[in-house]
Coordinates of C-alpha atoms in Angstrom, one line a residue:
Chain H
X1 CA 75.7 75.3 121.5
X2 CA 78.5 77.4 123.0
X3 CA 81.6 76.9 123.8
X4 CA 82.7 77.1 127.7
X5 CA 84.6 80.4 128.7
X6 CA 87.8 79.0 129.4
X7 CA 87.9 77.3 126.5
X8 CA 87.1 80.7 124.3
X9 CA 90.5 81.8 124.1
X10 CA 92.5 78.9 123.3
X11 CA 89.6 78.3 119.9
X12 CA 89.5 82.0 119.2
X13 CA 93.6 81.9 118.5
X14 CA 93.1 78.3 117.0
X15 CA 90.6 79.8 114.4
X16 CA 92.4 83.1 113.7
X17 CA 95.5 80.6 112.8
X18 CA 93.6 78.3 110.7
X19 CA 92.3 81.8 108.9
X20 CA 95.7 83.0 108.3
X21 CA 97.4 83.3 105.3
X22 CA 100.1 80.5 105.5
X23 CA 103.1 83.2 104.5
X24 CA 101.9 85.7 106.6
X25 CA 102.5 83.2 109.7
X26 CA 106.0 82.1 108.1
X27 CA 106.6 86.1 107.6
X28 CA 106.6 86.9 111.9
X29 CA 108.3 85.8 114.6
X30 CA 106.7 83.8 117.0
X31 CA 106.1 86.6 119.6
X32 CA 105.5 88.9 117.0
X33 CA 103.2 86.6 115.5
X34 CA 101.4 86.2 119.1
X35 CA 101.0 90.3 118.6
X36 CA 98.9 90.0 115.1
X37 CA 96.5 87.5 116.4
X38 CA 95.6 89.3 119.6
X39 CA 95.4 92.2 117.0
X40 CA 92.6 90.1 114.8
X41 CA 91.4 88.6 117.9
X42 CA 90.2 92.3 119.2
X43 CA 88.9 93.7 115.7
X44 CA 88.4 90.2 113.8
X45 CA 89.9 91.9 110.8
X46 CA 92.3 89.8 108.9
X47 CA 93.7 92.5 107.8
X48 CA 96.2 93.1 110.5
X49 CA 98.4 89.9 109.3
X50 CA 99.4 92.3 106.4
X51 CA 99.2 95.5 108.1
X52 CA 101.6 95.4 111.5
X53 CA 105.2 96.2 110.9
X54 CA 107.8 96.2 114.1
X55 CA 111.1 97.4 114.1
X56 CA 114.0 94.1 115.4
X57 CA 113.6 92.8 118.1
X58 CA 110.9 95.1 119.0
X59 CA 108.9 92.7 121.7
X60 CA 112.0 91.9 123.4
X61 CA 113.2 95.2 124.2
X62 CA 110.1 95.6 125.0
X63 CA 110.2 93.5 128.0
X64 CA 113.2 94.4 129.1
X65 CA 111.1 97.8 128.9
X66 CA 108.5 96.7 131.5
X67 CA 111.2 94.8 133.7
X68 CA 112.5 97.8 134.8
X69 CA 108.8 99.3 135.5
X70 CA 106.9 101.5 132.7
X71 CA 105.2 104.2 131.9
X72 CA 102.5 103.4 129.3
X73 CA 101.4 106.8 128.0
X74 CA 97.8 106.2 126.2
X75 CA 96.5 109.0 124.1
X76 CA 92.8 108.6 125.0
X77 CA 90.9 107.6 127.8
X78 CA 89.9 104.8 126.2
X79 CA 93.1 103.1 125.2
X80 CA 94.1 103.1 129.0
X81 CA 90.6 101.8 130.3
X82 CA 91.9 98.5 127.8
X83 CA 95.1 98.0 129.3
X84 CA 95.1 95.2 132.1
X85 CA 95.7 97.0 135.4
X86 CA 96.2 93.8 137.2
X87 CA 98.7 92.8 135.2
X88 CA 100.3 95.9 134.6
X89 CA 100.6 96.1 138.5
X90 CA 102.3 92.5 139.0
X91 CA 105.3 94.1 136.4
X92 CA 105.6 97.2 138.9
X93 CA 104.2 100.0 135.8
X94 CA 101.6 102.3 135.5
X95 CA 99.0 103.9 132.4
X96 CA 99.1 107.4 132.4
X97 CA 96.9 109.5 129.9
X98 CA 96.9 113.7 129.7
X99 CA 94.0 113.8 127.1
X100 CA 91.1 114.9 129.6
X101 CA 93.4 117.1 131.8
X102 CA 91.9 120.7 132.3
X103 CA 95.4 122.5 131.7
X104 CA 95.8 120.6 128.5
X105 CA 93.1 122.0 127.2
X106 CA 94.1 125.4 128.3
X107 CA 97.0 125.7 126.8
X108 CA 96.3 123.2 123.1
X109 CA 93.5 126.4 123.1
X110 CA 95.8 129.0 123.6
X111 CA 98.6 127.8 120.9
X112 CA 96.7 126.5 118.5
X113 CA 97.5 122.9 118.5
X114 CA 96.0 119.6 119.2
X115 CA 95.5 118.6 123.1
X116 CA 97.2 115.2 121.6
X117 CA 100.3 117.2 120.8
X118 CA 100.4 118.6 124.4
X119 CA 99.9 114.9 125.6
X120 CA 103.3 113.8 124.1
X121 CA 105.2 117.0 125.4
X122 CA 103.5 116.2 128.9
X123 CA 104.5 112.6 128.5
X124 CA 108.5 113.8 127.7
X125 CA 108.8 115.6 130.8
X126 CA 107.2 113.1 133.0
X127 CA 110.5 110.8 131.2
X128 CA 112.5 113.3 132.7
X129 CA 111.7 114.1 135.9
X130 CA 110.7 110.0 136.0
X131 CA 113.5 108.3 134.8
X132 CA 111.4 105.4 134.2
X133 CA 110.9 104.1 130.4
X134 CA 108.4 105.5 128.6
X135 CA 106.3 103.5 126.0
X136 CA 103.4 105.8 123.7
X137 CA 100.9 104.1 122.6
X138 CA 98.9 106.4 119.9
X139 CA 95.5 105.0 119.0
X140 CA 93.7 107.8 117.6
X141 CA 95.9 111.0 117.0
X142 CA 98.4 111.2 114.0
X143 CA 98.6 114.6 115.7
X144 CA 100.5 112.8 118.8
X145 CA 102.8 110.7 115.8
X146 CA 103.5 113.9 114.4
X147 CA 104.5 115.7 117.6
X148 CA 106.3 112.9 118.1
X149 CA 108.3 112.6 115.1
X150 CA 109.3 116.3 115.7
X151 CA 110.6 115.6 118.8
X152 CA 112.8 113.2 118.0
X153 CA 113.9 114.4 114.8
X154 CA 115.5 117.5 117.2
X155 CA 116.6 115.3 120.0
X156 CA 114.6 116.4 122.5
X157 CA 112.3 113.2 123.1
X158 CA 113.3 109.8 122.2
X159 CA 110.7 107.6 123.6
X160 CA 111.9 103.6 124.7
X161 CA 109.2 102.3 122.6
X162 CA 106.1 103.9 120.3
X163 CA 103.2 101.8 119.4
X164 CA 101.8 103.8 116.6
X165 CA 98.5 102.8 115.5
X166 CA 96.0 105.7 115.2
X167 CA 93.3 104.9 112.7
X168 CA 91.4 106.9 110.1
X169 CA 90.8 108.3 106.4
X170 CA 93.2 112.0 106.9
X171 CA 97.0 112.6 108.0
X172 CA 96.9 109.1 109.6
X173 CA 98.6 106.5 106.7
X174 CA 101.6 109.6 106.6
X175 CA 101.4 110.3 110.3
X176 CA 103.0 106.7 110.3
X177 CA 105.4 106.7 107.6
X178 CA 107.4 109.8 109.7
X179 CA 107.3 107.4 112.6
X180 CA 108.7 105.2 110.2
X181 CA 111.0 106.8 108.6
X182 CA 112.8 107.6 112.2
X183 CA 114.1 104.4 112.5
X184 CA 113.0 104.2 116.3
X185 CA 111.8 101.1 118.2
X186 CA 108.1 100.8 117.1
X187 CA 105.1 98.3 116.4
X188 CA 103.3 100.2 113.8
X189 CA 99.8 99.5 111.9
X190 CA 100.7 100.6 108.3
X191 CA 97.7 102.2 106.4
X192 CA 94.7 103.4 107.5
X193 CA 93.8 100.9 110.1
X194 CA 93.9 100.5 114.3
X195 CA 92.4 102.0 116.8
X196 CA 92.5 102.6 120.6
X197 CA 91.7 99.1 121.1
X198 CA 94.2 97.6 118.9
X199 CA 97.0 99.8 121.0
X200 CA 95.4 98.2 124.2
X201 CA 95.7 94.8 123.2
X202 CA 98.9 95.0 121.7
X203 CA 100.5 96.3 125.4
X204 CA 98.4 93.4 126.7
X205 CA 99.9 91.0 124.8
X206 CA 103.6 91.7 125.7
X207 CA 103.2 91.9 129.0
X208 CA 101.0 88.2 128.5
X209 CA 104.0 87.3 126.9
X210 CA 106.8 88.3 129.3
X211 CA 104.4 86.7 131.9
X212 CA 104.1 83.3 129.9
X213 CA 108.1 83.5 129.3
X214 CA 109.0 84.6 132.5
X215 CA 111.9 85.5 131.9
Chain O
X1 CA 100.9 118.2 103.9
X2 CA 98.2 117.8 106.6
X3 CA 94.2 118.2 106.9
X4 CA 93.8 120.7 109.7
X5 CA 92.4 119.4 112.6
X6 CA 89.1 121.2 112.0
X7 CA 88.6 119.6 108.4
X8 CA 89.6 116.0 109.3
X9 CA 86.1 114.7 110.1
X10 CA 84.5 116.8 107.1
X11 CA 86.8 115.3 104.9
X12 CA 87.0 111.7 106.5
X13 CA 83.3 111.6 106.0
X14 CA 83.6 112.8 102.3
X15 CA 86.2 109.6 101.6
X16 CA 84.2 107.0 103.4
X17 CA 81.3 108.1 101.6
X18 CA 83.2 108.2 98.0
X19 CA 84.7 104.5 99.2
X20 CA 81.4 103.2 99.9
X21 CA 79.1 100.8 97.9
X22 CA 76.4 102.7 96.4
X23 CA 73.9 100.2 96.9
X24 CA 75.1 100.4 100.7
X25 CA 74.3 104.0 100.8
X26 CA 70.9 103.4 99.4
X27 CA 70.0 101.0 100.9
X28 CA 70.2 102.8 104.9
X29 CA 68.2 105.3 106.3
X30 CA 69.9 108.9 107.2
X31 CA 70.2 108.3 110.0
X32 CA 71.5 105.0 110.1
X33 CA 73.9 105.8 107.2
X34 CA 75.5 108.4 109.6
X35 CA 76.2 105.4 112.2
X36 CA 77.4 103.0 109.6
X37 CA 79.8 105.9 108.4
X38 CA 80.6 106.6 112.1
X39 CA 81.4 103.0 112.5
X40 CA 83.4 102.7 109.7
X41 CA 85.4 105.9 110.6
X42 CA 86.4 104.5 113.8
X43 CA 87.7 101.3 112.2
X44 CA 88.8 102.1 108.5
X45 CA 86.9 98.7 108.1
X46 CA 84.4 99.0 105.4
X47 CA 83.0 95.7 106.0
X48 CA 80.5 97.8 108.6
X49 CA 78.6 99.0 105.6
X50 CA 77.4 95.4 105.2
X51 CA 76.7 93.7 108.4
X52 CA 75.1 96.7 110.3
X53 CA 71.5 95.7 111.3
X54 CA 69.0 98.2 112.6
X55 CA 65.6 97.3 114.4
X56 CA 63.3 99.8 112.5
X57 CA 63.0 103.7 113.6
X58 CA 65.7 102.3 115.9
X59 CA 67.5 105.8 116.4
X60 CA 64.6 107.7 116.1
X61 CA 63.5 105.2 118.8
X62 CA 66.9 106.1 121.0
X63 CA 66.5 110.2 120.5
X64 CA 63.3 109.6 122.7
X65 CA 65.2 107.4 125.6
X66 CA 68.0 110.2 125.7
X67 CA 65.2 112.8 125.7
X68 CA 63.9 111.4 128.5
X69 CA 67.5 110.8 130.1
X70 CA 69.0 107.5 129.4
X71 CA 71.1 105.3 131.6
X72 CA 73.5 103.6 128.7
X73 CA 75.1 100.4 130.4
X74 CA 78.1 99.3 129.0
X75 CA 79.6 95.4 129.2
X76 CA 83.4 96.9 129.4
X77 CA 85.6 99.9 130.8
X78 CA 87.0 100.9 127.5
X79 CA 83.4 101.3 125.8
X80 CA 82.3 103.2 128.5
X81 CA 85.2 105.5 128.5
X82 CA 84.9 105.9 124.6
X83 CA 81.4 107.2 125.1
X84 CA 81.6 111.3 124.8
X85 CA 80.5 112.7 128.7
X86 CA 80.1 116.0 127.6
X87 CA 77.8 115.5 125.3
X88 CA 76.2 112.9 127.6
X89 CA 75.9 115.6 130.4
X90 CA 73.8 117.6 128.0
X91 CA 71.5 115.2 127.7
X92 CA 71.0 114.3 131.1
X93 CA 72.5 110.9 130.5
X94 CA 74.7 108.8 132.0
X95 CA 76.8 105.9 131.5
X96 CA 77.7 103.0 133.6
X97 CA 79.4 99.6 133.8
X98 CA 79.7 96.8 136.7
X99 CA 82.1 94.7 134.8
X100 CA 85.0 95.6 137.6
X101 CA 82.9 96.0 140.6
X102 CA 84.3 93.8 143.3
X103 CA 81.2 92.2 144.2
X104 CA 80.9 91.2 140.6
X105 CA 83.4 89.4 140.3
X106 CA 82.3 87.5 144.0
X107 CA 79.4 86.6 142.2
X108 CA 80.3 85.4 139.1
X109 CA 83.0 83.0 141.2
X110 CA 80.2 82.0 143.7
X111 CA 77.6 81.2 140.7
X112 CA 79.9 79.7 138.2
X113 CA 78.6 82.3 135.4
X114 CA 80.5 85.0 133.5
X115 CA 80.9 88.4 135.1
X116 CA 78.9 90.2 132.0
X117 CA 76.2 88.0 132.4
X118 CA 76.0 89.1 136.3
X119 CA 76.5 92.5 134.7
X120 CA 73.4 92.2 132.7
X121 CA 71.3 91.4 135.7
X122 CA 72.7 94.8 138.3
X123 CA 71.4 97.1 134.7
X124 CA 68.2 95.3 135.2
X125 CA 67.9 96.1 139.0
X126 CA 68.7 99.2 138.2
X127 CA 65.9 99.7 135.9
X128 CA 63.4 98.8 138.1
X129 CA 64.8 101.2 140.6
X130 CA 65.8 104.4 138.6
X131 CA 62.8 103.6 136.1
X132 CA 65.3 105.3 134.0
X133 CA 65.2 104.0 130.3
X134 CA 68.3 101.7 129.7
X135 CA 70.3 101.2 126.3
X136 CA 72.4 98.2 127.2
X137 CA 75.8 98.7 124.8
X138 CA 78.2 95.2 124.2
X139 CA 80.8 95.1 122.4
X140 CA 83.1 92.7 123.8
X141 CA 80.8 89.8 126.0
X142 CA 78.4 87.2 123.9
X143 CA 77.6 86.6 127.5
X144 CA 75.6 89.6 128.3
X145 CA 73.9 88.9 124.7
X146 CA 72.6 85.6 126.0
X147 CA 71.8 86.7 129.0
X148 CA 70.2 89.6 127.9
X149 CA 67.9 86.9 125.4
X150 CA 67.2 84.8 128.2
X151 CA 65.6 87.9 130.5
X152 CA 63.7 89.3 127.5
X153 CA 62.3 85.6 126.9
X154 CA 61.2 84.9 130.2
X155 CA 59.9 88.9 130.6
X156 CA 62.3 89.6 133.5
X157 CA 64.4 92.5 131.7
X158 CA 63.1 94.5 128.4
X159 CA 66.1 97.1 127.7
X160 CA 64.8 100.1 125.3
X161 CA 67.8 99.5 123.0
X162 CA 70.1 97.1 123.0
X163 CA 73.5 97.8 120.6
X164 CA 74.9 94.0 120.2
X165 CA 78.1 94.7 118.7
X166 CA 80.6 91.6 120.4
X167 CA 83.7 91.0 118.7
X168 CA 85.4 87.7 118.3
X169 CA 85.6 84.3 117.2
X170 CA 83.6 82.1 119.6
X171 CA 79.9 81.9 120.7
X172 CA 79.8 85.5 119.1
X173 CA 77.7 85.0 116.1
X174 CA 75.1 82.6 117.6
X175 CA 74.8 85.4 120.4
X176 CA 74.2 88.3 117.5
X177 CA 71.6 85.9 116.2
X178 CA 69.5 85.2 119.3
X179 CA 69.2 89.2 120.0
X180 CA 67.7 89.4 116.1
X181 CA 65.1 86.6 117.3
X182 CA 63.6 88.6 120.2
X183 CA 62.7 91.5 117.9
X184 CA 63.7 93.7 120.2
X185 CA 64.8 97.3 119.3
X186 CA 68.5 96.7 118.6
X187 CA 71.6 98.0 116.5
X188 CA 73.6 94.9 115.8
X189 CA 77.1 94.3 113.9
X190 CA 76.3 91.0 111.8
X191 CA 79.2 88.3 111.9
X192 CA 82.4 88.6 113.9
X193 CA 83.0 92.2 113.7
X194 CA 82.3 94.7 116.4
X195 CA 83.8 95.7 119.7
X196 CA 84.3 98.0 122.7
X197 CA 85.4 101.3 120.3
X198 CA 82.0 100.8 117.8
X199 CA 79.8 99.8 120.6
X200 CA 81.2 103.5 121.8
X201 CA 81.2 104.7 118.5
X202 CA 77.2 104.3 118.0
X203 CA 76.1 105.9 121.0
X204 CA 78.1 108.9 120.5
X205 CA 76.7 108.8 116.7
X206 CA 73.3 108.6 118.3
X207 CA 73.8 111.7 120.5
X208 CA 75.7 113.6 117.6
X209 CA 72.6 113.4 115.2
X210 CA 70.1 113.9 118.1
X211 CA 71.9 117.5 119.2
X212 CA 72.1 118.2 115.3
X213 CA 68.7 117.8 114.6
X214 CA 68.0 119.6 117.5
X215 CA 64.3 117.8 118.0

């Protein structure tokens, strides 16, 4: 009746190919394309075929990203805890998230804004005392994409790569058209839709990929 | 242009309720409505107001395990980290998860089995130690699901809930329907859909309504 665990995998992506809409496959490129089914693969929503937009050449910068060792800055706890340590560790880069931190809560209390907001200010001056490339992945707060988008607009964070994919019903669908409208390097859900566990598994699938390649 | 933070779960709530199928709303209890709305809410995926499936009294059912202090046993990292520990500390509750204990892993290797399923057998230990009550929460590993039906058939392991909410393409619908066969109580996701953020997602519902209620 079931189907071995090894074997899960390789039928899970032959069924979410067979399920695909035929132009929506043509539409990707192939490691882009290896990105939406890991997407539908974590959420079984067919939806993400339509939904996922990434800036050129986005997964290849992206490994040159992790080659020289990253910082993946999560904006919940839970995002991180879905991000492969193991193999995060084997390309020499780290998760870091701010969101449960004591002082960020001090101070997001004390001016008025979200802890999320505090999170991507925390994150831009670990890039510069750091040096080391810095990739967001947002989950949950279009308060983080908005921070974000403010920061780069004045030049005072440009982040190596944003995976912007918070999910919900208010400020998140324009949250990602300001990401958009940046023109930065980005993987970005478009609508309503993601999740912390669709920004997990899209980091997890580029650094399967660059593993796979090894290039 | 933007909700204020304060407003955004007001007024998510408001839309997924004016996006919903009428019949849908009708057709759920209270309380279950707020979990399907929760559910929905954390995935913008309004399939959930169709394939949730609730044993009956089922949260009225799980305010008395956290009343009495519940140990809520999770199959992965990220749904325990998605599961709201203040809140949990207020109710004397607890989470845990054994999926990336060493010895775990040891076991699974030595026995040929998946890790969940060893997972599945440590929350029943527990149980008989802590005489806690247990709510078992999956939302990545059929595994534990089978597991979990083989213990309740042979009498080894009764959990006081069981959320089955697996995600995926693969063994993850037969598992769903052997948990509905035990008649157990149980919140289940129907079909594909589910995962490690809903399986969060419905605890932290539960808990919500129970300190609302205030009962």
């Amino acid at each position: 009746m079931f189907v071995k665990p090894e074997m899960i995998e390789k039928e899970s992506m032959r069924l979410i190919e067979e399920g695909m809409d035929k132009k929506r496959i043509a539409f990707y490129s192939k490691r882009e394309l290896k990105i939406v089914k890991r997407c539908i693969h974590t959420s079984a929503d067919f939806d993400y075929q339509y939904n996922m937009i990434f800036s050129k050449d986005v997964v290849g910068n992206a490994f040159e990203i992790f080659k020289r060792g990253a910082v993946v800055v999560c904006d919940t706890a839970m995002a991180a805890a879905g991000i492969n340590k193991r193999v995060l560790g084997e390309l020499n880069s780290e998760v870091r998230s701010f969101i449960a931190d004591e002082d960020v809560a001090k101070e997001a209390a004390e001016r008025g804004i979200t802890r999320s907001a505090i999170c991507i200010e925390r994150a831009a001056s670990l890039y510069e005392k750091s040096k080391k490339p810095v990739i967001i992945a947002v989950g949950n707060a279009p308060t983080a994409l908005i921070k974000l988008h403010e920061m780069i607009k004045d030049g005072s964070f440009i982040p190596d790569l944003i995976i912007g994919v918070p999910v919900g019903f208010v400020n998140v669908v324009e949250s990602k058209e300001l990401i958009l409208s940046d023109n930065c390097k980005c993987i970005v859900s478009a609508g309503r839709k993601g999740g912390s566990n669709i920004a997990a598994c899209i980091v997890n699938s580029i650094m399967y990929q660059l593993k796979e390649e090894n290039i």
